[in-house]
Amino acid sequence: MSSPETTEAPARRQTRQRTAVLALLEQQDGFRSAQDLHALLRDRGDAVGLATVYRALQALVDDGLLDVLRGDDGEASYRRCSPVHHHHLVCRSCGTTVEVADAPVERWAARVAAEHGFTDVSHQVEVFGTCAACHAAQR
Amino acid sequence: MSSPETTEAPARRQTRQRTAVLALLEQQDGFRSAQDLHALLRDRGDAVGLATVYRALQALVDDGLLDVLRGDDGEASYRRCSPVHHHHLVCRSCGTTVEVADAPVERWAARVAAEHGFTDVSHQVEVFGTCAACHAAQR
DNA sequence: GTGGGCATGAGAACCATTCTCACACATCGG
DNA sequence: CCGATGTGTGAGAATGGTTCTCATGCCCAC
Ligand SMILES: [Zn+2]
Ligand SMILES: [Zn+2]
Ligand SMILES: [Zn+2]
Ligand SMILES: [Zn+2]
């Protein structure tokens, strides 16, 4: 039964919880962990189960609406990002994130992989630092 | 007491366990997780407590002898690496890793950060793919 | 409006990593 | 060589992020 479509559409449903998670992410400028988002939703009044927050984030990642970043402690953080391929410039202090898209680094990755006979290449490039605002306020 | 040296030396002791962990890493060509290393040591006969494996790895990282990489599942993997700054080209299949050092990407990261007023910059660059051997054996 | 089935949520389960603490032993002054 | 000293070890408990379970809720196509 169901539709014999080529690629089965997951038929994503619109619920209060998923809407709340995405809405909250829309008004964040940096990466936020699932735990943080769960706490923020609770404070804001739009209580959502922790498991549901994780499921919503996973779905949004699958749909390409979010980018994921692993901290040094292994905790995952999420951010509402543009759908085009890009990397990030993240402030270690306030978390402010700037999307960076640059052809040179893409070519570099492809070239390095090709030089060593690697195929099916992907890459992970992130830059961390202290933004101007934090550097000024730093004392 | 002790030495009034500039930077206090932690006085690292030489034990069978730490020697075994480093020796095992020396003969690995790719990144290995702490759990894997623990199992390998057990199989090999040089039994070492899991907690000790973690402590030895942490010490080796602090000494700059190892590089750490976080997998998509958040699990940390370790590899005996050269002390000079470099990045990695890792085979998703067999784990084989090639160290890559290239000035252009270093300059790129510095430039991107500077353009946005970021200071105290660090970066994280890794390339993943399928190595030639795995690609050939892949079918 | 109704029914089927995905979504939800509280809590248990999972699992990598860290902590606890009693005991072992590498190191070193004597 | 020997014994004191304090770091290193290890089994198991604790931690904490993430996932799973399953009974119940409710979105949405019909
Ligand atoms: Zn992004
Ligand atoms: Zn890229
Ligand atoms: Zn390395
Ligand atoms: Zn670099």
mmCIF file of C-alpha atoms (C1' of nucleotides) and ligand atoms in Angstrom:
data_model
loop_
_atom_site.group_PDB
_atom_site.id
_atom_site.type_symbol
_atom_site.label_atom_id
_atom_site.label_comp_id
_atom_site.label_asym_id
_atom_site.label_seq_id
_atom_site.Cartn_x
_atom_site.Cartn_y
_atom_site.Cartn_z
ATOM 1 C CA MET A 1 0.000 0.000 0.000
ATOM 2 C CA SER A 2 0.974 3.635 0.215
ATOM 3 C CA SER A 3 2.445 5.384 -2.751
ATOM 4 C CA PRO A 4 4.764 3.503 -5.132
ATOM 5 C CA GLU A 5 6.735 6.682 -5.673
ATOM 6 C CA THR A 6 10.345 6.626 -6.694
ATOM 7 C CA THR A 7 11.740 8.046 -3.481
ATOM 8 C CA GLU A 8 9.317 7.439 -0.664
ATOM 9 C CA ALA A 9 8.406 10.759 0.915
ATOM 10 C CA PRO A 10 8.724 10.468 4.719
ATOM 11 C CA ALA A 11 5.512 12.490 5.023
ATOM 12 C CA ARG A 12 6.786 14.858 7.706
ATOM 13 C CA ARG A 13 4.031 16.082 9.978
ATOM 14 C CA GLN A 14 3.568 19.596 11.275
ATOM 15 C CA THR A 15 3.286 19.615 15.042
ATOM 16 C CA ARG A 16 3.524 22.242 17.737
ATOM 17 C CA GLN A 17 6.788 20.735 18.993
ATOM 18 C CA ARG A 18 8.603 20.686 15.671
ATOM 19 C CA THR A 19 7.406 24.171 14.886
ATOM 20 C CA ALA A 20 8.665 25.391 18.252
ATOM 21 C CA VAL A 21 12.107 23.834 17.800
ATOM 22 C CA LEU A 22 12.592 25.349 14.351
ATOM 23 C CA ALA A 23 11.212 28.724 15.467
ATOM 24 C CA LEU A 24 13.628 28.823 18.380
ATOM 25 C CA LEU A 25 16.566 27.963 16.138
ATOM 26 C CA GLU A 26 15.563 30.722 13.706
ATOM 27 C CA GLN A 27 16.203 33.334 16.353
ATOM 28 C CA GLN A 28 19.569 31.960 17.494
ATOM 29 C CA ASP A 29 22.701 33.297 15.845
ATOM 30 C CA GLY A 30 25.097 30.581 16.971
ATOM 31 C CA PHE A 31 25.208 26.830 17.501
ATOM 32 C CA ARG A 32 23.103 25.487 20.366
ATOM 33 C CA SER A 33 23.139 22.050 21.951
ATOM 34 C CA ALA A 34 20.040 19.877 22.175
ATOM 35 C CA GLN A 35 20.106 20.198 25.943
ATOM 36 C CA ASP A 36 20.277 23.978 25.733
ATOM 37 C CA LEU A 37 17.419 24.140 23.249
ATOM 38 C CA HIS A 38 15.329 21.884 25.484
ATOM 39 C CA ALA A 39 15.940 24.163 28.470
ATOM 40 C CA LEU A 40 15.216 27.309 26.428
ATOM 41 C CA LEU A 41 11.916 25.860 25.222
ATOM 42 C CA ARG A 42 10.968 24.964 28.774
ATOM 43 C CA ASP A 43 11.763 28.474 30.030
ATOM 44 C CA ARG A 44 9.892 30.054 27.168
ATOM 45 C CA GLY A 45 6.800 28.052 28.055
ATOM 46 C CA ASP A 46 6.698 25.859 24.934
ATOM 47 C CA ALA A 47 7.559 22.724 26.890
ATOM 48 C CA VAL A 48 8.758 19.877 24.670
ATOM 49 C CA GLY A 49 10.021 16.459 25.686
ATOM 50 C CA LEU A 50 13.773 15.997 25.476
ATOM 51 C CA ALA A 51 13.446 12.954 23.239
ATOM 52 C CA THR A 52 11.221 14.952 20.919
ATOM 53 C CA VAL A 53 13.789 17.737 20.715
ATOM 54 C CA TYR A 54 16.371 15.184 19.626
ATOM 55 C CA ARG A 55 13.995 13.683 17.061
ATOM 56 C CA ALA A 56 13.027 17.080 15.678
ATOM 57 C CA LEU A 57 16.669 18.105 15.336
ATOM 58 C CA GLN A 58 17.506 14.833 13.588
ATOM 59 C CA ALA A 59 14.641 15.350 11.137
ATOM 60 C CA LEU A 60 15.704 18.923 10.436
ATOM 61 C CA VAL A 61 19.266 17.798 9.822
ATOM 62 C CA ASP A 62 18.026 15.128 7.424
ATOM 63 C CA ASP A 63 16.051 17.793 5.600
ATOM 64 C CA GLY A 64 19.190 19.882 5.276
ATOM 65 C CA LEU A 65 17.836 22.778 7.317
ATOM 66 C CA LEU A 66 20.392 22.486 10.108
ATOM 67 C CA ASP A 67 24.159 22.162 10.404
ATOM 68 C CA VAL A 68 25.673 20.051 13.176
ATOM 69 C CA LEU A 69 28.927 20.693 14.980
ATOM 70 C CA ARG A 70 30.674 18.456 17.513
ATOM 71 C CA GLY A 71 32.293 20.232 20.451
ATOM 72 C CA ASP A 72 35.543 19.094 22.018
ATOM 73 C CA ASP A 73 33.534 17.227 24.620
ATOM 74 C CA GLY A 74 31.626 15.353 21.917
ATOM 75 C CA GLU A 75 28.376 17.210 22.491
ATOM 76 C CA ALA A 76 26.487 18.032 19.285
ATOM 77 C CA SER A 77 25.294 21.572 18.540
ATOM 78 C CA TYR A 78 22.822 22.710 15.906
ATOM 79 C CA ARG A 79 22.278 25.867 13.887
ATOM 80 C CA ARG A 80 19.751 27.016 11.300
ATOM 81 C CA CYS A 81 21.871 27.427 8.175
ATOM 82 C CA SER A 82 21.536 28.235 4.519
ATOM 83 C CA PRO A 83 21.181 25.182 2.267
ATOM 84 C CA VAL A 84 24.210 25.953 0.119
ATOM 85 C CA HIS A 85 27.539 24.343 0.983
ATOM 86 C CA HIS A 86 29.534 26.453 3.423
ATOM 87 C CA HIS A 87 31.747 26.354 6.486
ATOM 88 C CA HIS A 88 31.761 28.302 9.744
ATOM 89 C CA LEU A 89 33.693 30.924 11.610
ATOM 90 C CA VAL A 90 32.657 30.505 15.243
ATOM 91 C CA CYS A 91 33.373 32.688 18.270
ATOM 92 C CA ARG A 92 34.517 30.524 21.166
ATOM 93 C CA SER A 93 33.179 33.063 23.632
ATOM 94 C CA CYS A 94 29.681 34.074 22.564
ATOM 95 C CA GLY A 95 29.082 31.421 19.934
ATOM 96 C CA THR A 96 28.331 33.938 17.204
ATOM 97 C CA THR A 97 28.734 32.187 13.877
ATOM 98 C CA VAL A 98 29.481 33.472 10.395
ATOM 99 C CA GLU A 99 28.857 31.296 7.384
ATOM 100 C CA VAL A 100 31.834 31.154 5.054
ATOM 101 C CA ALA A 101 31.740 29.970 1.469
ATOM 102 C CA ASP A 102 34.935 30.063 -0.529
ATOM 103 C CA ALA A 103 35.863 28.199 -3.675
ATOM 104 C CA PRO A 104 39.628 27.982 -3.010
ATOM 105 C CA VAL A 105 39.288 25.746 0.033
ATOM 106 C CA GLU A 106 36.871 23.501 -1.857
ATOM 107 C CA ARG A 107 39.392 23.100 -4.661
ATOM 108 C CA TRP A 108 42.150 22.493 -2.137
ATOM 109 C CA ALA A 109 40.265 19.620 -0.528
ATOM 110 C CA ALA A 110 39.475 18.049 -3.885
ATOM 111 C CA ARG A 111 43.060 18.374 -5.051
ATOM 112 C CA VAL A 112 44.563 16.884 -1.882
ATOM 113 C CA ALA A 113 42.222 13.907 -2.076
ATOM 114 C CA ALA A 114 42.894 13.369 -5.777
ATOM 115 C CA GLU A 115 46.656 13.501 -5.285
ATOM 116 C CA HIS A 116 46.405 10.523 -2.952
ATOM 117 C CA GLY A 117 43.932 8.540 -5.042
ATOM 118 C CA PHE A 118 40.988 9.082 -2.706
ATOM 119 C CA THR A 119 37.462 9.134 -4.131
ATOM 120 C CA ASP A 120 33.975 9.855 -2.807
ATOM 121 C CA VAL A 121 35.419 12.799 -0.929
ATOM 122 C CA SER A 122 33.831 14.950 1.737
ATOM 123 C CA HIS A 123 35.406 17.398 4.129
ATOM 124 C CA GLN A 124 34.976 19.200 7.361
ATOM 125 C CA VAL A 125 36.355 22.720 7.804
ATOM 126 C CA GLU A 126 35.653 25.006 10.735
ATOM 127 C CA VAL A 127 37.462 28.061 12.042
ATOM 128 C CA PHE A 128 37.297 29.129 15.688
ATOM 129 C CA GLY A 129 38.348 32.385 17.286
ATOM 130 C CA THR A 130 37.299 35.375 19.359
ATOM 131 C CA CYS A 131 35.016 37.836 17.616
ATOM 132 C CA ALA A 132 35.734 41.575 17.696
ATOM 133 C CA ALA A 133 32.981 42.283 20.248
ATOM 134 C CA CYS A 134 34.222 39.643 22.686
ATOM 135 C CA HIS A 135 37.834 40.679 22.187
ATOM 136 C CA ALA A 136 36.953 44.263 23.124
ATOM 137 C CA ALA A 137 34.848 43.293 26.151
ATOM 138 C CA GLN A 138 37.463 40.766 27.229
ATOM 139 C CA ARG A 139 38.801 43.324 29.693
ATOM 140 C CA MET B 1 61.152 21.977 47.187
ATOM 141 C CA SER B 2 61.212 20.677 43.668
ATOM 142 C CA SER B 3 62.661 22.700 40.849
ATOM 143 C CA PRO B 4 62.010 26.423 40.589
ATOM 144 C CA GLU B 5 61.861 25.944 36.821
ATOM 145 C CA THR B 6 59.729 28.142 34.630
ATOM 146 C CA THR B 7 57.164 25.489 33.701
ATOM 147 C CA GLU B 8 56.850 22.735 36.284
ATOM 148 C CA ALA B 9 57.537 19.321 34.678
ATOM 149 C CA PRO B 10 54.670 16.894 35.470
ATOM 150 C CA ALA B 11 57.278 14.162 36.076
ATOM 151 C CA ARG B 12 55.691 11.532 33.854
ATOM 152 C CA ARG B 13 56.465 7.979 34.959
ATOM 153 C CA GLN B 14 57.395 5.119 32.709
ATOM 154 C CA THR B 15 55.119 2.127 33.278
ATOM 155 C CA ARG B 16 54.340 -1.081 31.422
ATOM 156 C CA GLN B 17 50.838 0.180 30.619
ATOM 157 C CA ARG B 18 51.836 3.514 29.124
ATOM 158 C CA THR B 19 54.587 1.879 27.132
ATOM 159 C CA ALA B 20 52.136 -0.682 25.775
ATOM 160 C CA VAL B 21 49.602 1.956 24.722
ATOM 161 C CA LEU B 22 52.163 4.028 22.865
ATOM 162 C CA ALA B 23 53.763 0.924 21.296
ATOM 163 C CA LEU B 24 50.388 -0.231 20.009
ATOM 164 C CA LEU B 25 49.635 3.176 18.527
ATOM 165 C CA GLU B 26 53.030 3.208 16.803
ATOM 166 C CA GLN B 27 52.027 0.217 14.714
ATOM 167 C CA GLN B 28 48.595 1.534 13.732
ATOM 168 C CA ASP B 29 48.263 3.503 10.517
ATOM 169 C CA GLY B 30 44.869 5.046 11.163
ATOM 170 C CA PHE B 31 42.835 6.537 14.001
ATOM 171 C CA ARG B 32 41.707 4.113 16.714
ATOM 172 C CA SER B 33 39.175 4.623 19.492
ATOM 173 C CA ALA B 34 40.072 4.139 23.148
ATOM 174 C CA GLN B 35 37.722 1.154 23.296
ATOM 175 C CA ASP B 36 39.383 -0.451 20.272
ATOM 176 C CA LEU B 37 42.846 0.080 21.693
ATOM 177 C CA HIS B 38 41.748 -1.434 24.999
ATOM 178 C CA ALA B 39 40.395 -4.513 23.210
ATOM 179 C CA LEU B 40 43.521 -4.828 21.057
ATOM 180 C CA LEU B 41 45.744 -4.694 24.123
ATOM 181 C CA ARG B 42 43.655 -7.348 25.822
ATOM 182 C CA ASP B 43 43.820 -9.645 22.784
ATOM 183 C CA ARG B 44 47.538 -9.114 22.456
ATOM 184 C CA GLY B 45 48.047 -10.176 26.062
ATOM 185 C CA ASP B 46 49.199 -6.801 27.418
ATOM 186 C CA ALA B 47 46.062 -6.357 29.491
ATOM 187 C CA VAL B 48 45.535 -2.771 30.630
ATOM 188 C CA GLY B 49 42.605 -1.302 32.536
ATOM 189 C CA LEU B 50 40.204 0.753 30.456
ATOM 190 C CA ALA B 51 40.530 3.764 32.741
ATOM 191 C CA THR B 52 44.296 3.549 32.379
ATOM 192 C CA VAL B 53 44.026 3.500 28.591
ATOM 193 C CA TYR B 54 42.032 6.719 28.764
ATOM 194 C CA ARG B 55 44.539 8.283 31.137
ATOM 195 C CA ALA B 56 47.513 7.258 29.007
ATOM 196 C CA LEU B 57 45.867 8.644 25.879
ATOM 197 C CA GLN B 58 45.088 11.906 27.631
ATOM 198 C CA ALA B 59 48.701 12.234 28.765
ATOM 199 C CA LEU B 60 50.019 11.494 25.286
ATOM 200 C CA VAL B 61 47.702 14.090 23.794
ATOM 201 C CA ASP B 62 48.903 16.639 26.336
ATOM 202 C CA ASP B 63 52.473 15.819 25.355
ATOM 203 C CA GLY B 64 51.580 16.454 21.723
ATOM 204 C CA LEU B 65 52.344 12.905 20.611
ATOM 205 C CA LEU B 66 48.793 12.096 19.516
ATOM 206 C CA ASP B 67 46.106 13.704 17.399
ATOM 207 C CA VAL B 68 42.464 13.328 18.356
ATOM 208 C CA LEU B 69 39.518 13.104 15.987
ATOM 209 C CA ARG B 70 35.814 13.064 16.873
ATOM 210 C CA GLY B 71 33.680 10.690 14.814
ATOM 211 C CA ASP B 72 30.120 11.509 13.745
ATOM 212 C CA ASP B 73 28.903 9.563 16.761
ATOM 213 C CA GLY B 74 31.040 11.683 19.060
ATOM 214 C CA GLU B 75 33.494 8.905 19.875
ATOM 215 C CA ALA B 76 37.110 10.094 20.072
ATOM 216 C CA SER B 77 39.860 8.389 18.060
ATOM 217 C CA TYR B 78 43.603 8.713 18.481
ATOM 218 C CA ARG B 79 46.617 8.449 16.184
ATOM 219 C CA ARG B 80 50.375 8.713 16.640
ATOM 220 C CA CYS B 81 51.231 11.803 14.579
ATOM 221 C CA SER B 82 54.158 14.025 13.741
ATOM 222 C CA PRO B 83 54.501 17.071 15.989
ATOM 223 C CA VAL B 84 54.295 19.634 13.194
ATOM 224 C CA HIS B 85 50.950 21.233 12.376
ATOM 225 C CA HIS B 86 49.039 19.225 9.809
ATOM 226 C CA HIS B 87 45.623 17.913 8.841
ATOM 227 C CA HIS B 88 44.333 14.511 7.766
ATOM 228 C CA LEU B 89 43.046 12.638 4.752
ATOM 229 C CA VAL B 90 41.168 9.664 6.200
ATOM 230 C CA CYS B 91 39.703 6.613 4.461
ATOM 231 C CA ARG B 92 36.165 6.021 5.711
ATOM 232 C CA SER B 93 36.518 2.317 4.984
ATOM 233 C CA CYS B 94 39.851 1.117 6.347
ATOM 234 C CA GLY B 95 40.786 4.142 8.413
ATOM 235 C CA THR B 96 44.099 4.612 6.644
ATOM 236 C CA THR B 97 45.252 8.153 7.279
ATOM 237 C CA VAL B 98 47.585 10.465 5.401
ATOM 238 C CA GLU B 99 48.975 13.553 7.074
ATOM 239 C CA VAL B 100 48.531 16.661 4.961
ATOM 240 C CA ALA B 101 50.391 19.910 5.465
ATOM 241 C CA ASP B 102 49.700 22.759 3.080
ATOM 242 C CA ALA B 103 50.360 26.450 3.480
ATOM 243 C CA PRO B 104 47.456 27.698 1.301
ATOM 244 C CA VAL B 105 44.752 26.361 3.583
ATOM 245 C CA GLU B 106 46.519 27.852 6.596
ATOM 246 C CA ARG B 107 46.577 31.245 4.929
ATOM 247 C CA TRP B 108 42.966 30.853 3.905
ATOM 248 C CA ALA B 109 41.858 30.245 7.489
ATOM 249 C CA ALA B 110 43.850 33.210 8.761
ATOM 250 C CA ARG B 111 42.479 35.487 6.054
ATOM 251 C CA VAL B 112 38.853 34.490 6.605
ATOM 252 C CA ALA B 113 39.166 35.095 10.347
ATOM 253 C CA ALA B 114 40.889 38.446 9.843
ATOM 254 C CA GLU B 115 38.263 39.640 7.375
ATOM 255 C CA HIS B 116 35.615 39.238 10.070
ATOM 256 C CA GLY B 117 37.695 40.729 12.879
ATOM 257 C CA PHE B 118 38.264 37.427 14.677
ATOM 258 C CA THR B 119 41.423 36.946 16.736
ATOM 259 C CA ASP B 120 43.085 34.092 18.616
ATOM 260 C CA VAL B 121 42.230 31.829 15.707
ATOM 261 C CA SER B 122 42.436 28.057 15.464
ATOM 262 C CA HIS B 123 40.955 25.740 12.901
ATOM 263 C CA GLN B 124 39.911 22.208 12.230
ATOM 264 C CA VAL B 125 40.301 20.724 8.753
ATOM 265 C CA GLU B 126 39.831 17.071 7.839
ATOM 266 C CA VAL B 127 39.163 15.371 4.520
ATOM 267 C CA PHE B 128 37.360 12.028 4.281
ATOM 268 C CA GLY B 129 37.083 9.663 1.350
ATOM 269 C CA THR B 130 37.676 6.150 0.040
ATOM 270 C CA CYS B 131 41.319 5.252 -0.544
ATOM 271 C CA ALA B 132 42.421 3.644 -3.798
ATOM 272 C CA ALA B 133 42.806 0.187 -2.247
ATOM 273 C CA CYS B 134 39.324 0.183 -0.735
ATOM 274 C CA HIS B 135 37.817 1.626 -3.904
ATOM 275 C CA ALA B 136 39.304 -1.258 -5.917
ATOM 276 C CA ALA B 137 38.286 -3.965 -3.438
ATOM 277 C CA GLN B 138 34.877 -2.368 -3.026
ATOM 278 C CA ARG B 139 33.423 -4.818 -5.531
ATOM 279 C "C1'" DG C 1 -15.910 13.615 11.021
ATOM 280 C "C1'" DT C 2 -13.131 9.445 11.416
ATOM 281 C "C1'" DG C 3 -9.382 6.120 11.421
ATOM 282 C "C1'" DG C 4 -4.757 4.800 10.632
ATOM 283 C "C1'" DG C 5 -0.402 5.712 11.762
ATOM 284 C "C1'" DC C 6 3.224 8.921 12.703
ATOM 285 C "C1'" DA C 7 4.416 11.865 16.781
ATOM 286 C "C1'" DT C 8 4.994 12.479 21.645
ATOM 287 C "C1'" DG C 9 6.972 12.000 26.272
ATOM 288 C "C1'" DA C 10 8.424 9.848 30.671
ATOM 289 C "C1'" DG C 11 11.582 6.863 31.934
ATOM 290 C "C1'" DA C 12 14.699 3.079 31.032
ATOM 291 C "C1'" DA C 13 18.523 1.707 28.430
ATOM 292 C "C1'" DC C 14 22.925 2.617 26.226
ATOM 293 C "C1'" DC C 15 27.592 3.723 25.983
ATOM 294 C "C1'" DA C 16 31.750 6.462 26.002
ATOM 295 C "C1'" DT C 17 34.190 8.715 29.368
ATOM 296 C "C1'" DT C 18 35.354 10.114 34.093
ATOM 297 C "C1'" DC C 19 35.540 9.471 38.994
ATOM 298 C "C1'" DT C 20 36.518 6.886 43.383
ATOM 299 C "C1'" DC C 21 39.550 4.768 46.304
ATOM 300 C "C1'" DA C 22 42.241 1.030 47.974
ATOM 301 C "C1'" DC C 23 46.360 -1.016 46.505
ATOM 302 C "C1'" DA C 24 50.676 -1.592 43.579
ATOM 303 C "C1'" DC C 25 55.050 -0.096 42.299
ATOM 304 C "C1'" DA C 26 58.382 3.362 39.939
ATOM 305 C "C1'" DT C 27 61.582 6.555 41.717
ATOM 306 C "C1'" DC C 28 65.034 8.264 44.608
ATOM 307 C "C1'" DG C 29 67.463 9.804 48.844
ATOM 308 C "C1'" DG C 30 70.123 7.469 52.088
ATOM 309 C "C1'" DC D 1 70.249 -2.238 48.250
ATOM 310 C "C1'" DC D 2 66.051 -0.495 50.988
ATOM 311 C "C1'" DG D 3 62.417 1.585 52.545
ATOM 312 C "C1'" DA D 4 59.581 5.900 52.301
ATOM 313 C "C1'" DT D 5 56.749 8.594 49.175
ATOM 314 C "C1'" DG D 6 53.430 9.692 46.181
ATOM 315 C "C1'" DT D 7 52.153 8.705 41.374
ATOM 316 C "C1'" DG D 8 49.990 5.027 38.563
ATOM 317 C "C1'" DT D 9 46.683 1.316 38.306
ATOM 318 C "C1'" DG D 10 42.245 -1.058 37.988
ATOM 319 C "C1'" DA D 11 37.502 -2.676 39.096
ATOM 320 C "C1'" DG D 12 33.434 -0.789 39.573
ATOM 321 C "C1'" DA D 13 30.399 3.123 40.324
ATOM 322 C "C1'" DA D 14 28.965 7.471 38.590
ATOM 323 C "C1'" DT D 15 28.107 10.819 34.936
ATOM 324 C "C1'" DG D 16 25.938 12.732 31.082
ATOM 325 C "C1'" DG D 17 24.565 12.965 26.315
ATOM 326 C "C1'" DT D 18 21.784 10.389 23.229
ATOM 327 C "C1'" DT D 19 18.670 6.703 21.892
ATOM 328 C "C1'" DC D 20 15.088 3.285 22.736
ATOM 329 C "C1'" DT D 21 10.514 1.582 24.549
ATOM 330 C "C1'" DC D 22 5.823 1.686 24.482
ATOM 331 C "C1'" DA D 23 1.439 3.405 25.854
ATOM 332 C "C1'" DT D 24 -1.038 7.354 24.507
ATOM 333 C "C1'" DG D 25 -1.949 11.618 21.596
ATOM 334 C "C1'" DC D 26 -3.335 13.895 17.698
ATOM 335 C "C1'" DC D 27 -2.264 15.340 12.476
ATOM 336 C "C1'" DC D 28 -4.239 14.735 8.219
ATOM 337 C "C1'" DA D 29 -5.795 12.190 4.053
ATOM 338 C "C1'" DC D 30 -9.947 10.346 2.832
HETATM 339 ZN ZN ZN E 1 26.178 26.334 8.614
HETATM 340 ZN ZN ZN E 2 33.518 22.902 1.802
HETATM 341 ZN ZN ZN E 3 47.767 13.916 12.710
HETATM 342 ZN ZN ZN E 4 46.034 23.920 9.684
#
